[in-house]
Short mmCIF file of C-alpha atoms and ligand atoms in Angstrom, two decimals:
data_model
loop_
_atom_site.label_atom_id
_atom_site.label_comp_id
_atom_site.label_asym_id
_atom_site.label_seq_id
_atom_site.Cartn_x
_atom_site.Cartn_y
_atom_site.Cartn_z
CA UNK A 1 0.00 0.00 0.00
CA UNK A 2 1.31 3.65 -0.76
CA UNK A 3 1.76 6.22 2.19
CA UNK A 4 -0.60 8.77 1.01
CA UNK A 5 -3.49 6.55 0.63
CA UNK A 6 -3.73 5.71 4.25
CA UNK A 7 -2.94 9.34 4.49
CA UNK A 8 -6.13 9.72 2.74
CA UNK A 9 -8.01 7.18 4.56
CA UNK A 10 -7.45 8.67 7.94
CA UNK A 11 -8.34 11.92 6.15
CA UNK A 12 -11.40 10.01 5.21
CA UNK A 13 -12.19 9.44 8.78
CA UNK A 14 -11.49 12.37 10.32
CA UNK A 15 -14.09 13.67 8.88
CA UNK A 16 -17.51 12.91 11.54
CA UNK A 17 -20.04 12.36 9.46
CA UNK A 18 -22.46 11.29 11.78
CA UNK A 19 -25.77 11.23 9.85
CA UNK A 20 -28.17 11.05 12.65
CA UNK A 21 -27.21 13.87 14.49
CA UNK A 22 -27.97 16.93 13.15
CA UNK A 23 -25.51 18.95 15.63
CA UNK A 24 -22.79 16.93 12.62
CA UNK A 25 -24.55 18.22 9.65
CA UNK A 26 -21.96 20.45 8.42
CA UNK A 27 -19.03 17.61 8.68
CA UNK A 28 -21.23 14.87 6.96
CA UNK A 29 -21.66 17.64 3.98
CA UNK A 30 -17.47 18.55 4.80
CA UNK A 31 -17.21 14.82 4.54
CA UNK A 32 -19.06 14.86 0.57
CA UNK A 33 -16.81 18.04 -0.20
CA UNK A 34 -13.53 15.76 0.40
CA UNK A 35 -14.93 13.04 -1.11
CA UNK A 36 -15.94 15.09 -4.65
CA UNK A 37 -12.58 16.63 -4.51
CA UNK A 38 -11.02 12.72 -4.66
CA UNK A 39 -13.00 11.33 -6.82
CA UNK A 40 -12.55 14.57 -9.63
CA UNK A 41 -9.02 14.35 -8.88
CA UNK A 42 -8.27 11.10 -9.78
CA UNK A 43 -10.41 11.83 -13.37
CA UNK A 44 -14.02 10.75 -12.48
CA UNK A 45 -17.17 13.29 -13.46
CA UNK A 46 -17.87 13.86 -10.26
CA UNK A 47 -21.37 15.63 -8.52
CA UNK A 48 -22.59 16.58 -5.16
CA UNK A 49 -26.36 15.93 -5.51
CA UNK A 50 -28.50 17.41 -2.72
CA UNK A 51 -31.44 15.77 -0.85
CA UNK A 52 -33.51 17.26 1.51
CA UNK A 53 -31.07 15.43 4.18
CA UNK A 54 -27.49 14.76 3.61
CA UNK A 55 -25.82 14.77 0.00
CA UNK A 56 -25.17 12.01 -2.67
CA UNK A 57 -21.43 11.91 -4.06
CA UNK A 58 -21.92 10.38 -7.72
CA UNK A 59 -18.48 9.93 -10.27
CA UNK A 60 -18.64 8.32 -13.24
CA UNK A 61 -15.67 7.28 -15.91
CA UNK A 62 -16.64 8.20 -19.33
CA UNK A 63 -19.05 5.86 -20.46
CA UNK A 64 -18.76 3.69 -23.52
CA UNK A 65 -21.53 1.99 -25.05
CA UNK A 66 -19.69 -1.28 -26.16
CA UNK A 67 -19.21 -2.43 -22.55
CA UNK A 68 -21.25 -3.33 -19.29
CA UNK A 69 -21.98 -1.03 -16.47
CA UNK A 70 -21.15 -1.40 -13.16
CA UNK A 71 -22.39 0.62 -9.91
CA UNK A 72 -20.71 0.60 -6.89
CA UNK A 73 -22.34 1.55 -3.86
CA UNK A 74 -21.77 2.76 -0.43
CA UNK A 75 -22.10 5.43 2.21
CA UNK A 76 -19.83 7.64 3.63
CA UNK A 77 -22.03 8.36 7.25
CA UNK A 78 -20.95 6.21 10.25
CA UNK A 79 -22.95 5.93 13.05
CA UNK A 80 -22.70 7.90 16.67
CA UNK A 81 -19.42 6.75 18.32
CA UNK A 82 -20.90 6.23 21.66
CA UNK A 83 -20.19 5.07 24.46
CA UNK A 84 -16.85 7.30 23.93
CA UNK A 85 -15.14 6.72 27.50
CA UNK A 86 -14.86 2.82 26.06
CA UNK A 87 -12.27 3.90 23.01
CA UNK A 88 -8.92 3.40 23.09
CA UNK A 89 -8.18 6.14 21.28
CA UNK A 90 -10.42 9.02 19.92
CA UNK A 91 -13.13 7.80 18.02
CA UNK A 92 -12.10 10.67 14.78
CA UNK A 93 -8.31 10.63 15.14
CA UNK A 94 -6.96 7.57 13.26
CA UNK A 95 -4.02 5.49 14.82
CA UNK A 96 -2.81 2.39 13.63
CA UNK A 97 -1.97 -0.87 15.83
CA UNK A 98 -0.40 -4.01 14.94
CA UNK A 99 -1.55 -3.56 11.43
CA UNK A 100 -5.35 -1.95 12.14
CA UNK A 101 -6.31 1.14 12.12
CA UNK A 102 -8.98 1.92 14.57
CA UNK A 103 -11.25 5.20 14.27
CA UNK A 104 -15.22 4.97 13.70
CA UNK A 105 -16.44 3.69 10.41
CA UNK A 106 -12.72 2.36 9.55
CA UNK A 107 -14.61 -0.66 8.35
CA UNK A 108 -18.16 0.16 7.97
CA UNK A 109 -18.27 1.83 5.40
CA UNK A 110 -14.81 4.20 4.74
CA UNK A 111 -12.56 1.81 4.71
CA UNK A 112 -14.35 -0.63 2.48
CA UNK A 113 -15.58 2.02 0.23
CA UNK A 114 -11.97 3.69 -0.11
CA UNK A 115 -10.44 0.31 -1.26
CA UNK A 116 -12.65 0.35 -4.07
CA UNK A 117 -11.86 4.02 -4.62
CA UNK A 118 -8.06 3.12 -4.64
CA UNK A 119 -8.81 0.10 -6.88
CA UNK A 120 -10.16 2.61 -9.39
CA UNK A 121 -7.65 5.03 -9.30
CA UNK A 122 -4.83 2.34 -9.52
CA UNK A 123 -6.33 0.90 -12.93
CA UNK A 124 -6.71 4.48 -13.68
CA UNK A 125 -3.21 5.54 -13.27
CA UNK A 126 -2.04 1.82 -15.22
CA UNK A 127 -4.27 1.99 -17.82
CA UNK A 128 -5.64 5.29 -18.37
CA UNK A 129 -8.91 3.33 -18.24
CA UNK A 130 -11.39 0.82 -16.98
CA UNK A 131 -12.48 -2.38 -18.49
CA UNK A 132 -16.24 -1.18 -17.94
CA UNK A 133 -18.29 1.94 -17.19
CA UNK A 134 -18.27 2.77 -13.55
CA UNK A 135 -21.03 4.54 -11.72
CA UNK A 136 -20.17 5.50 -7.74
CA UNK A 137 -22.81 6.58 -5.70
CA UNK A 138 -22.05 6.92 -1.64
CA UNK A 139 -24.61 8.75 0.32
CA UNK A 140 -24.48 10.22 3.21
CA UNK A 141 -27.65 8.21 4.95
CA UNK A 142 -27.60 4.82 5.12
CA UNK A 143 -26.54 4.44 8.72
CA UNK A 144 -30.61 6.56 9.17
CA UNK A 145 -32.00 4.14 6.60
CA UNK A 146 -31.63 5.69 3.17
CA UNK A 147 -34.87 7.58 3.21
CA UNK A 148 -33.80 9.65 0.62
CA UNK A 149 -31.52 7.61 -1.78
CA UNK A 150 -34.85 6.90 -3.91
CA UNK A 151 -35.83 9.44 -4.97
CA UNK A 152 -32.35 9.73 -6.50
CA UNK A 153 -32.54 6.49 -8.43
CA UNK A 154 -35.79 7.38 -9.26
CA UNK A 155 -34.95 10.88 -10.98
CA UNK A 156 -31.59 9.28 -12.14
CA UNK A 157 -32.93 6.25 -13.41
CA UNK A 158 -31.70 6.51 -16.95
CA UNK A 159 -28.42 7.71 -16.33
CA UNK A 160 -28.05 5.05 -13.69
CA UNK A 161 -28.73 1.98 -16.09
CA UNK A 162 -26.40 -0.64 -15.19
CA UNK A 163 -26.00 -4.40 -15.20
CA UNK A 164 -24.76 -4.65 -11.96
CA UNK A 165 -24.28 -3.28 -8.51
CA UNK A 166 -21.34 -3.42 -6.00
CA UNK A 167 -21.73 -3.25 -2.48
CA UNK A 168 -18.78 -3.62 -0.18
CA UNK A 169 -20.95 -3.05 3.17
CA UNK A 170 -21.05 -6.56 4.35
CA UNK A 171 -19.10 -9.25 6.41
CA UNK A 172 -16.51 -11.41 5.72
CA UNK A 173 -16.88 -15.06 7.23
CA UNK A 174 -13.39 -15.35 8.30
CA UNK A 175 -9.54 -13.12 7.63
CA UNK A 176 -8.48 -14.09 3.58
CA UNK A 177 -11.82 -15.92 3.42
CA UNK A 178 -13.67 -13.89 0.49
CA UNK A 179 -17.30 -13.81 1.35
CA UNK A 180 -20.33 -13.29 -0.71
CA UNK A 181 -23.73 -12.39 1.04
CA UNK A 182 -26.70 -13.57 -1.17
CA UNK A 183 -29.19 -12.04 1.46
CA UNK A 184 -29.63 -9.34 3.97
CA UNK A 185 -32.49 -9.14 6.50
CA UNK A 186 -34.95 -6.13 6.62
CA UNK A 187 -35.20 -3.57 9.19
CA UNK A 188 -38.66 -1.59 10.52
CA UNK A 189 -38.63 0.57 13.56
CA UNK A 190 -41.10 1.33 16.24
CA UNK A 191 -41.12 4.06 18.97
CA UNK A 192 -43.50 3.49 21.89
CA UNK A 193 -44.20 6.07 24.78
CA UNK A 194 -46.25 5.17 27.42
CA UNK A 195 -47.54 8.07 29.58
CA UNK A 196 -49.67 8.23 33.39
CA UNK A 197 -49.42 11.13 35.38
CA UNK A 198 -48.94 14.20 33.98
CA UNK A 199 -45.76 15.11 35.71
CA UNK A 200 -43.46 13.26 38.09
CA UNK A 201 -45.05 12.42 41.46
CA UNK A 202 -44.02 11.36 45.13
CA UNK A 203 -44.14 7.98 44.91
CA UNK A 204 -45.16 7.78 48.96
CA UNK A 205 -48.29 10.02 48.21
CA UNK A 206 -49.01 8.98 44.99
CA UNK A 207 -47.90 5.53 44.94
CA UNK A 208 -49.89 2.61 45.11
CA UNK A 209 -52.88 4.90 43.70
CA UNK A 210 -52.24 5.07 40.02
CA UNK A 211 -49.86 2.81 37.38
CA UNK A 212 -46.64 3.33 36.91
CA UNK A 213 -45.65 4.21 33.53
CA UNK A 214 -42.14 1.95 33.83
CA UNK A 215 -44.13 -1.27 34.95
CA UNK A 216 -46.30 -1.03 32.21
CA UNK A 217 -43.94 -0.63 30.03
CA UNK A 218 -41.62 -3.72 31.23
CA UNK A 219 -44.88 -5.41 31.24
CA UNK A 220 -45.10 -4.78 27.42
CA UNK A 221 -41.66 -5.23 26.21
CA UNK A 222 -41.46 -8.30 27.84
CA UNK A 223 -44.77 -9.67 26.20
CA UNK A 224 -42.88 -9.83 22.87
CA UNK A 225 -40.73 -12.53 23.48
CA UNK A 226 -41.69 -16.07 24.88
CA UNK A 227 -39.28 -17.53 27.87
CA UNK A 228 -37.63 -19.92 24.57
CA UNK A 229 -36.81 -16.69 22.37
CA UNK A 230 -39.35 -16.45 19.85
CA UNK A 231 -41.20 -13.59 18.93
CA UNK A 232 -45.02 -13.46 20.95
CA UNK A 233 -46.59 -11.34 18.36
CA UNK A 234 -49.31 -12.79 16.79
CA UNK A 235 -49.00 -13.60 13.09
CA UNK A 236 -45.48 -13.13 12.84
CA UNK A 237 -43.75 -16.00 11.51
CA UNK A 238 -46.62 -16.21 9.41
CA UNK A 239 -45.06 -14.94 6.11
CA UNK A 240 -41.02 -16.30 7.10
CA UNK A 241 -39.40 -18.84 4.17
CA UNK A 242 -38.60 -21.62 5.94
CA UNK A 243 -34.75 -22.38 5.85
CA UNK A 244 -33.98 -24.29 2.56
CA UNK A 245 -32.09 -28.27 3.25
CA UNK A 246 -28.96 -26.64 0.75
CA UNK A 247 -28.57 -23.35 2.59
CA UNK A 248 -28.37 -25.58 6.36
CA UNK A 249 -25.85 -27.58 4.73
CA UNK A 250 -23.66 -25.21 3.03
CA UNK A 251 -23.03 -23.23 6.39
CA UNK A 252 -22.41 -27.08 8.54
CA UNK A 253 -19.66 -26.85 5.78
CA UNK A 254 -18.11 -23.04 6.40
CA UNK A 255 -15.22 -22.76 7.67
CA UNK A 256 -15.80 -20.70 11.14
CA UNK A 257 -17.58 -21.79 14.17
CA UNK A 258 -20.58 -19.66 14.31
CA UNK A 259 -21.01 -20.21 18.78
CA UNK A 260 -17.57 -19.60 19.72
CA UNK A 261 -17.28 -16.13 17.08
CA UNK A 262 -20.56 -15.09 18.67
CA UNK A 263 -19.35 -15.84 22.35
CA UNK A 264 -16.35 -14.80 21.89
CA UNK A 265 -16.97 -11.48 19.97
CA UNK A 266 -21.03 -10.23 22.22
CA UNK A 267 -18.51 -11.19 25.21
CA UNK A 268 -22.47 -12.78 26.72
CA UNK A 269 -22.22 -14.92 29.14
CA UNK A 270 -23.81 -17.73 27.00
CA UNK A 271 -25.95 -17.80 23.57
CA UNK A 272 -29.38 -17.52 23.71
CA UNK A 273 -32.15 -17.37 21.09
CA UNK A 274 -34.96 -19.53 19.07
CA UNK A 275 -34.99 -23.21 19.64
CA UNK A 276 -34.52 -25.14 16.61
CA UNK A 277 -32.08 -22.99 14.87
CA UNK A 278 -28.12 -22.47 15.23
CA UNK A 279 -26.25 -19.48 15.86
CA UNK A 280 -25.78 -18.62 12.15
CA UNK A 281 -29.27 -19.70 11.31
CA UNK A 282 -30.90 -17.60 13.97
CA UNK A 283 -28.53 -14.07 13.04
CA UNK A 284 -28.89 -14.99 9.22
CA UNK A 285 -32.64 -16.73 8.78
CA UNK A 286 -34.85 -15.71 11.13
CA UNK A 287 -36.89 -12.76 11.89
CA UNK A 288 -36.28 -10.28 15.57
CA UNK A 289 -37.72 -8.09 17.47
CA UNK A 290 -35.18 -6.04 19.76
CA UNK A 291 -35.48 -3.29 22.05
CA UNK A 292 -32.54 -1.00 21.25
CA UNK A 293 -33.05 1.71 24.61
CA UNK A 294 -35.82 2.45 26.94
CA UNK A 295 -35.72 5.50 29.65
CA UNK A 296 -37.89 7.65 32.21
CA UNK A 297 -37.96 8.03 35.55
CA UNK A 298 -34.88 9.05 37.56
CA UNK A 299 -31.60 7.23 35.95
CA UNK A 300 -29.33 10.05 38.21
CA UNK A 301 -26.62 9.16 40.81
CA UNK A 302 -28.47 7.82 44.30
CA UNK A 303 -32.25 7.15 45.14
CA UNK A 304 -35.30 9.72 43.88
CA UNK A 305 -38.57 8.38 45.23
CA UNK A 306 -40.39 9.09 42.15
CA UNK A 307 -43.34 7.84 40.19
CA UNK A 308 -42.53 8.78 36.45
CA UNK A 309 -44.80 10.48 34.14
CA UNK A 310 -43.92 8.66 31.61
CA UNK A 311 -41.70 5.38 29.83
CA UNK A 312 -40.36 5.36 26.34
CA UNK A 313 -38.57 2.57 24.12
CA UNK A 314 -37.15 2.33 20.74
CA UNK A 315 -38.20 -1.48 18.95
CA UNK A 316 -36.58 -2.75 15.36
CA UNK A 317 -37.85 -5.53 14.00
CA UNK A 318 -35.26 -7.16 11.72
CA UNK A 319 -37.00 -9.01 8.59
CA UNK A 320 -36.24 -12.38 6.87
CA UNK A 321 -37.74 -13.73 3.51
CA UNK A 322 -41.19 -13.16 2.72
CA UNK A 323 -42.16 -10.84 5.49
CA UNK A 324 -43.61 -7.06 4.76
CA UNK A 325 -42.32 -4.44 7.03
CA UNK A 326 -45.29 -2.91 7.18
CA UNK A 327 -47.48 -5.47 8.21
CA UNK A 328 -45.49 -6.81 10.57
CA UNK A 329 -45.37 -3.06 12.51
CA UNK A 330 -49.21 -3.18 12.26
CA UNK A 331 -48.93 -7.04 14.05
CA UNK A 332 -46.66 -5.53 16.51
CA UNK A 333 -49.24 -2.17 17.25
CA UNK A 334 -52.20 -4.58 17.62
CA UNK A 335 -50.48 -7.19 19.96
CA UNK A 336 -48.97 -3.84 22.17
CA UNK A 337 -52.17 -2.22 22.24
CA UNK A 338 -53.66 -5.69 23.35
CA UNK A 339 -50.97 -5.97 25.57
CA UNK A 340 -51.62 -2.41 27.19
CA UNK A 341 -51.92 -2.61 30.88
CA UNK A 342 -54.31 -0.53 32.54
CA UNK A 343 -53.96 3.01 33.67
CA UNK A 344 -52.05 4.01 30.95
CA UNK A 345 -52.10 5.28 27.50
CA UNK A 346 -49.61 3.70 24.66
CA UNK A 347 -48.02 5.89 21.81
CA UNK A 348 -46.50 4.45 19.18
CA UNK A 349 -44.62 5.92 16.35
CA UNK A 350 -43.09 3.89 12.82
CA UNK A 351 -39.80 5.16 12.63
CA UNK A 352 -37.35 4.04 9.35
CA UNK A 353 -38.03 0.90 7.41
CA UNK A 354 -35.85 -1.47 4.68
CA UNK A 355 -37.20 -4.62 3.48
CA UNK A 356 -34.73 -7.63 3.03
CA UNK A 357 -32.84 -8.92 0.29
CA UNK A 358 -32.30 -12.18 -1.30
CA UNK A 359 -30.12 -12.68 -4.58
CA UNK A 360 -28.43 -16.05 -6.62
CA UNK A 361 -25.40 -16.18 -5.55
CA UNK A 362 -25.16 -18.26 -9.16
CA UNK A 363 -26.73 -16.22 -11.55
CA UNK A 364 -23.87 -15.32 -14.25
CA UNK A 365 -22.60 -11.70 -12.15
CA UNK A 366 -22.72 -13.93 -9.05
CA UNK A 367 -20.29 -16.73 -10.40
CA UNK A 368 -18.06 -13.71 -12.23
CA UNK A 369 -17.49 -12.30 -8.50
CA UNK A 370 -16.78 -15.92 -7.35
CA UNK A 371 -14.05 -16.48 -9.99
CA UNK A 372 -13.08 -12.39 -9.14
CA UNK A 373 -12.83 -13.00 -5.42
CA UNK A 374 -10.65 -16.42 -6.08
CA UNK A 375 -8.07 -14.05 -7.85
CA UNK A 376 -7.75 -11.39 -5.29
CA UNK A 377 -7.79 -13.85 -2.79
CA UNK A 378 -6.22 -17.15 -3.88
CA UNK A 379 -9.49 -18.68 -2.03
CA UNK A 380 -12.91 -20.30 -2.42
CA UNK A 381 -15.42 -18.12 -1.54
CA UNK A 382 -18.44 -18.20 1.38
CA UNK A 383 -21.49 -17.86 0.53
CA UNK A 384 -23.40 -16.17 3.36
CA UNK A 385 -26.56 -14.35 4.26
CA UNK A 386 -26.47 -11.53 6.52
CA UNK A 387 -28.05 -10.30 9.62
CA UNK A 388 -27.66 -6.80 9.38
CA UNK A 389 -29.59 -4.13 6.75
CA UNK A 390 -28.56 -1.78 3.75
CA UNK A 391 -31.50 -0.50 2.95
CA UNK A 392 -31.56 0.59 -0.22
CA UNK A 393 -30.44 -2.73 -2.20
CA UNK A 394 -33.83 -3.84 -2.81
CA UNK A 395 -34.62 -0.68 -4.65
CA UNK A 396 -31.85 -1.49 -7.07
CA UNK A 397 -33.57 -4.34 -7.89
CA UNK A 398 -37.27 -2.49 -7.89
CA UNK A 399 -36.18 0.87 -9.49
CA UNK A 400 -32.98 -0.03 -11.48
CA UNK A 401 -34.35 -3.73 -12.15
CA UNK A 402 -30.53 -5.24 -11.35
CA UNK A 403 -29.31 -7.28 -8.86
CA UNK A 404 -26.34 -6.57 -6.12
CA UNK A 405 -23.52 -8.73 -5.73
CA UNK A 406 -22.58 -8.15 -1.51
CA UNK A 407 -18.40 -8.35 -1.05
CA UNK A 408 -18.12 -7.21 1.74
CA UNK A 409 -14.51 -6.52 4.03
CA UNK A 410 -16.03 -6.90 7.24
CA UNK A 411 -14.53 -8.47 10.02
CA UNK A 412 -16.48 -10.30 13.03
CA UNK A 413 -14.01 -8.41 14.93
CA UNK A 414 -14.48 -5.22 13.28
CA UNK A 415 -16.72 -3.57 15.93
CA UNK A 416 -18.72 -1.92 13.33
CA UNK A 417 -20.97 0.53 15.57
CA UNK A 418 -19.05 -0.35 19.03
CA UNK A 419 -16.26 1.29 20.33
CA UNK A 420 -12.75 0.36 19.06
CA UNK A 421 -14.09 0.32 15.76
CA UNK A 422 -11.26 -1.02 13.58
CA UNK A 423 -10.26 -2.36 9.98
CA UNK A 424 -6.72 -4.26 9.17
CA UNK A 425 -4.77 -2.39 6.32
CA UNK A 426 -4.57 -6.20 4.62
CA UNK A 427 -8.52 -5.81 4.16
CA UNK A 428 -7.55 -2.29 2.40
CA UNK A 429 -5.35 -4.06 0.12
CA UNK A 430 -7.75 -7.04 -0.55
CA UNK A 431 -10.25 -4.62 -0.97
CA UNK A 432 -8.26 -3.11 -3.93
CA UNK A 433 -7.38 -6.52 -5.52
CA UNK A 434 -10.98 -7.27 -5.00
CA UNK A 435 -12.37 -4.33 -7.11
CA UNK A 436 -9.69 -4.72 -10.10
CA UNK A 437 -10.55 -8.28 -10.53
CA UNK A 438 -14.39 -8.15 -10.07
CA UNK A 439 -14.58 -4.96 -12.84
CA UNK A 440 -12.19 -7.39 -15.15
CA UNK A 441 -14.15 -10.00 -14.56
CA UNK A 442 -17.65 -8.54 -15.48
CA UNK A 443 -16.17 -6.79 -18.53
CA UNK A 444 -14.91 -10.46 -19.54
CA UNK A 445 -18.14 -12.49 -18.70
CA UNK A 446 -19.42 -13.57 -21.99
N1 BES B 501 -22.79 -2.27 7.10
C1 BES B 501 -24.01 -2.34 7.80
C2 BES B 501 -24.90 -3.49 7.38
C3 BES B 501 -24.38 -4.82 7.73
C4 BES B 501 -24.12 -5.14 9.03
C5 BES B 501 -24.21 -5.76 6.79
C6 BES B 501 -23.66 -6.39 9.37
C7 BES B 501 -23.75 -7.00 7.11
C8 BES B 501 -23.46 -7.31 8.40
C9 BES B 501 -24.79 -1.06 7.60
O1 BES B 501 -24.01 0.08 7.57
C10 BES B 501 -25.76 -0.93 8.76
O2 BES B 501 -25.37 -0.96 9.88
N2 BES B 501 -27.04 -0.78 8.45
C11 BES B 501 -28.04 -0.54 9.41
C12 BES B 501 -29.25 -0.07 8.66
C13 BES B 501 -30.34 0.49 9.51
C14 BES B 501 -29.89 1.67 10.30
C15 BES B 501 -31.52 0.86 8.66
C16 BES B 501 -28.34 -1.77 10.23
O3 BES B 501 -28.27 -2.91 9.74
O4 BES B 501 -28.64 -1.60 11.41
MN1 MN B 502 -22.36 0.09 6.70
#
């Protein structure tokens, strides 16, 4: 690797372009400037498009008519880098150990996204060109849920014909093991508040006399799982694909062991989750409902004899094969509302939504990345599915009518979204290997 590209990567993530927070507006849109500036400078048309939120960065090589198209897609937002007394080091100042560089989003997504940038400008600077026509789009929301990356395909759709998209935004199943993710699972979100009194009481006068807002709120949250794991809401396996024989069998056969990288990595005291299903299975297969934060009441230092006004939590549901985001929020509303204890009222808000993916990882683009990834890697590739979400990759397929090929550079150590967020400069490397040999290989496929 040269010195001034992970000069410019730690430039890269300097930059904190936290999306969700709109106190960080100005350095996600700082963030886009940089990124325009790199991409023109190493030859690529290059726009900032606005959105009503944050910007889309879109370069393009000069397009030629007598060869395929290839998009390549990812997002240059990270996500908050709280808790911040847990980091090592600070969470925007780059530092590299034993061969990783740790800063927030040094794997998800700036480090895999800057590989392929490198990859591009390496060919560039060989060849003076590339063996297909290249379309890069990184937005600046995907970490929020890519509410506003439609539109853009939408109003772009001609320009953006292609016959293929990238994605480098996923996990790798094991270090050198090149890993393609034929699915993703779907995200929908869910805000409830439940309210009592209308301010904070005495809980010696008023206690006793009226609900308490926190009760009836544990009450609820803990009426959407059953003691064995599975989801209580009515209806909501209803619509899941059952796990297919050859999918079971092909991860017996990977070469990781799913228990101990989840132990070992969650640092839980054991594994726990739906009966019937392994580790992998459960993350990669089957549907969730978890309760990212709940609050009210006094959460100060010591004792407050209080009786809150009011409890709030934050749900996602994460989605699997054939299930509809939106139904599955209205399942979850009718079994809360059921659920409601009494002397309370329940408000509850749909926040962001994605629906899942599922691809071949054998149609004719997957099988060119297969034979791509065995040259940048020397290895046979994985063939995953993934727990997490990027929303927008079923809208390539609904609004650009083409299919993603996942490739991703993540480590199961990569603490993605947790402190010590890291990425090892060998993935940068592979990374760049990686996106020379998959554009070769599409521009060869017959
Ligand atoms: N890179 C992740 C998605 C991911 C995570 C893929 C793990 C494969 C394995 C992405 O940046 C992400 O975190 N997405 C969010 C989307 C949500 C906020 C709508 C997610 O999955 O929580
Ligand atoms: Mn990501």
């Amino acid at each position: 690797m040269r010195a001034n590209q992970l000069e410019e990567y730690y430039t890269f993530l300097r930059f904190p372009s936290i999306s969700t927070d709109r106190d960080y507006a100005d350095k996600v849109a700082e963030c886009a400037h940089w990124l325009v500036e790199k991409l023109s400078g190493i030859g690529l048309e290059t726009k900032l498009v606005p959105t009503p939120g944050h910007p889309v960065v879109w370069a393009r090589n000069e397009h030629r008519s007598n060869r395929r198209t290839v998009m390549i897609y990812g997002h240059y937002d990270v996500q908050p880098p709280d808790p911040l007394d847990l980091w090592e080091s600070p969470p925007f100042e780059p530092v590299l150990k034993n061969g990783y560089v740790f800063a927030r989003g040094a794997t998800d997504n700036k480090g895999q996204i800057i590989s392929h940038i490198f990859g591009i400008q390496e060919a560039l600077e060989r060849d003076g060109d590339l063996p297909v026509n290249v379309d890069l789009v990184i937005e600046g929301e995907e970490e929020i849920g890519s509410s506003n990356l439609g539109n853009f395909l939408s109003q772009n759709r001609e320009a953006l014909k292609c016959d293929v998209v990238v994605v480098s935004d996923t996990g790798m199943i094991a270090p050198g093991t090149p890993t393609i993710s034929y699915a993703l699972r779907g995200v929908a979100a869910l805000e409830l508040k439940v309210t009592g009194p209308k301010i904070d009481l005495h809980s010696g006068i008023y206690g006793g006399a009226v609900a308490n807002p926190l009760a009836a709120m544990a009450k609820l949250l803990a009426s959407l799982h059953d003691s064995d794991g599975r989801v209580a809401v009515a209806g909501f396996y209803d619509d899941v694909k059952p796990l297919e024989d050859w999918e079971r069998e092909m991860w017996h056969k990977l070469p990781v062991d799913g228990d101990a990288v989840v132990l070992g990595e969650s640092g839980s005291p054991e594994l726990f989750g739906e009966k019937g299903y392994t580790t992998l299975e459960r993350i990669w297969a089957r549907p969730t409902a978890e309760i990212n934060g709940m609050g009210g009441g006094y959460q100060g230092q010591g004792t407050k004899t209080v009786l809150p006004s009011y409890a709030a939590a934050k749900l996602t549901f994460r989605l699997v094969p054939n299930q509809d985001g939106k139904k599955v929020v209205d399942l979850a509303r009718k079994h809360l509302e059921k659920q409601r204890p009494p002397g309370v009222t329940l408000e509850m808000t749909s926040g962001h939504a994605g629906p899942w993916y599922f691809t071949d990882p054998h149609s004719k683009f997957g099988e060119a990345a297969q034979r791509a990834l065995r040259k940048a890697f020397d290895k046979e590739t994985a063939l995953i599915r993934e727990g997490g979400s990027i929303p927008i990759v079923s809208q390539f397929r609904d609004i650009l009518g083409v299919e993603t090929l996942l490739i991703g550079l993540a480590l199961s150590d990569c603490r993605a979204h947790s402190p010590n967020e890291n990425f090892p400069l060998e993935n940068l490397d592979a990374g760049i290997r990686m996106n020379q040999a998959v554009l070769q290989e599409v521009s060869a496929m017959s």
